[in-house]
Amino acid sequence: MREFIAEKIGNEYLIPLVHETTDPTTLNSLPCWKGTVIKPNHASNMVEILLEEPDALRKQQIIHDCYRWLKTDFANEAREINYRYIKPRILVEKYIGDGKFEYVLQVIYNRCCRRTSM
């Protein structure tokens, strides 16, 4: 999806990607987790939003969650067949919000629907 967006409207509209991996232990190499969003690329509703730097125990819990996420077949579990052919990876993106407002962009059947919530 990132490649599609970059091609259609430009890289400047992408959320900065801090790290990408298939091995969650590589998250330990990140110098700072504060201000990041950790999530899989092949599923929905699996996300860690880190507004503060987590302690060592919390980091290990997140890494454990990432292993579980990578094993999840979201296409089968949620009947979301569009996820079937996506190679599972963990993405770490820069958090671009202020912690109080959420902006969600959904594209359904080539129609863009915006939803905001507070």
CSV table of C-alpha atoms in Angstrom, one decimal:
chain,number,residue,atom,x,y,z
A,1,MET,CA,0.0,0.0,0.0
A,2,ARG,CA,2.9,2.4,0.8
A,3,GLU,CA,4.2,1.9,-2.7
A,4,PHE,CA,0.8,2.6,-4.2
A,5,ILE,CA,0.4,5.8,-2.3
A,6,ALA,CA,3.9,7.0,-3.1
A,7,GLU,CA,3.3,6.3,-6.8
A,8,LYS,CA,-0.1,8.0,-6.9
A,9,ILE,CA,0.3,11.1,-4.8
A,10,GLY,CA,4.0,11.1,-3.5
A,11,ASN,CA,6.2,10.0,-0.6
A,12,GLU,CA,5.5,13.2,1.3
A,13,TYR,CA,2.0,11.8,2.2
A,14,LEU,CA,3.3,8.7,3.8
A,15,ILE,CA,3.7,8.3,7.5
A,16,PRO,CA,7.4,8.0,8.2
A,17,LEU,CA,8.5,4.4,8.5
A,18,VAL,CA,11.0,3.9,11.3
A,19,HIS,CA,11.4,0.1,11.1
A,20,GLU,CA,10.1,-2.9,9.2
A,21,THR,CA,10.8,-6.5,10.1
A,22,THR,CA,9.7,-10.2,10.1
A,23,ASP,CA,11.7,-10.8,13.3
A,24,PRO,CA,10.2,-8.9,16.3
A,25,THR,CA,13.4,-9.2,18.3
A,26,THR,CA,14.9,-6.6,16.0
A,27,LEU,CA,12.7,-4.1,17.8
A,28,ASN,CA,15.2,-4.2,20.6
A,29,SER,CA,17.6,-2.3,18.2
A,30,LEU,CA,15.4,0.7,18.1
A,31,PRO,CA,17.0,3.6,20.0
A,32,CYS,CA,13.7,5.0,21.0
A,33,TRP,CA,10.2,3.6,21.1
A,34,LYS,CA,8.5,6.8,22.3
A,35,GLY,CA,6.3,8.4,19.7
A,36,THR,CA,5.9,5.3,17.5
A,37,VAL,CA,3.1,3.0,16.4
A,38,ILE,CA,3.9,-0.7,16.1
A,39,LYS,CA,1.5,-2.8,14.0
A,40,PRO,CA,1.4,-5.7,11.6
A,41,ASN,CA,0.8,-5.0,7.9
A,42,HIS,CA,-1.5,-7.9,7.3
A,43,ALA,CA,-4.2,-7.4,9.9
A,44,SER,CA,-6.6,-5.0,11.5
A,45,ASN,CA,-7.1,-4.0,15.1
A,46,MET,CA,-3.6,-5.1,16.2
A,47,VAL,CA,-1.6,-2.0,17.2
A,48,GLU,CA,0.6,-0.5,20.0
A,49,ILE,CA,0.6,3.3,20.2
A,50,LEU,CA,3.5,4.4,22.3
A,51,LEU,CA,3.3,7.9,23.5
A,52,GLU,CA,5.9,7.3,26.2
A,53,GLU,CA,9.0,5.1,26.3
A,54,PRO,CA,8.0,1.7,27.6
A,55,ASP,CA,10.1,-0.1,30.3
A,56,ALA,CA,12.0,-3.3,29.5
A,57,LEU,CA,9.1,-5.5,30.6
A,58,ARG,CA,6.6,-3.7,28.4
A,59,LYS,CA,8.9,-3.9,25.5
A,60,GLN,CA,9.1,-7.7,25.9
A,61,GLN,CA,5.3,-7.9,26.1
A,62,ILE,CA,5.1,-5.9,22.8
A,63,ILE,CA,7.6,-8.2,21.1
A,64,HIS,CA,5.6,-11.2,22.3
A,65,ASP,CA,2.5,-9.6,20.8
A,66,CYS,CA,4.3,-9.1,17.5
A,67,TYR,CA,5.2,-12.8,17.3
A,68,ARG,CA,1.5,-13.6,17.9
A,69,TRP,CA,0.4,-11.1,15.3
A,70,LEU,CA,2.8,-12.6,12.7
A,71,LYS,CA,1.2,-16.0,13.3
A,72,THR,CA,-2.3,-14.7,12.8
A,73,ASP,CA,-4.0,-15.6,9.6
A,74,PHE,CA,-6.3,-12.5,9.4
A,75,ALA,CA,-7.7,-13.6,6.1
A,76,ASN,CA,-9.1,-16.7,7.7
A,77,GLU,CA,-9.8,-15.4,11.1
A,78,ALA,CA,-11.8,-12.3,10.1
A,79,ARG,CA,-12.9,-13.5,6.6
A,80,GLU,CA,-10.9,-10.6,5.2
A,81,ILE,CA,-9.7,-12.2,2.0
A,82,ASN,CA,-7.8,-9.1,0.8
A,83,TYR,CA,-5.2,-9.9,3.5
A,84,ARG,CA,-4.6,-13.5,2.1
A,85,TYR,CA,-1.6,-12.7,-0.1
A,86,ILE,CA,0.2,-10.1,2.1
A,87,LYS,CA,3.5,-11.4,3.5
A,88,PRO,CA,3.3,-10.6,7.3
A,89,ARG,CA,5.6,-8.0,8.6
A,90,ILE,CA,5.8,-5.7,11.6
A,91,LEU,CA,5.9,-2.0,10.9
A,92,VAL,CA,7.0,0.7,13.2
A,93,GLU,CA,5.8,4.2,12.1
A,94,LYS,CA,6.3,7.6,13.6
A,95,TYR,CA,3.3,8.7,15.6
A,96,ILE,CA,1.9,11.8,14.0
A,97,GLY,CA,-0.9,12.7,16.4
A,98,ASP,CA,-1.2,14.6,19.6
A,99,GLY,CA,-2.6,11.7,21.6
A,100,LYS,CA,-6.1,13.3,21.8
A,101,PHE,CA,-7.4,13.1,18.2
A,102,GLU,CA,-7.7,10.2,15.8
A,103,TYR,CA,-8.1,10.6,12.0
A,104,VAL,CA,-9.0,7.4,10.1
A,105,LEU,CA,-9.0,7.2,6.3
A,106,GLN,CA,-10.9,4.2,5.0
A,107,VAL,CA,-11.1,3.2,1.3
A,108,ILE,CA,-13.9,1.0,0.5
A,109,TYR,CA,-14.7,-0.1,-3.1
A,110,ASN,CA,-12.7,2.9,-4.4
A,111,ARG,CA,-14.6,5.4,-2.4
A,112,CYS,CA,-12.8,7.4,0.3
A,113,CYS,CA,-14.6,7.8,3.6
A,114,ARG,CA,-13.3,10.1,6.3
A,115,ARG,CA,-14.1,9.6,9.9
A,116,THR,CA,-12.8,11.7,12.8
A,117,SER,CA,-13.2,11.0,16.5
A,118,MET,CA,-12.0,12.5,19.7
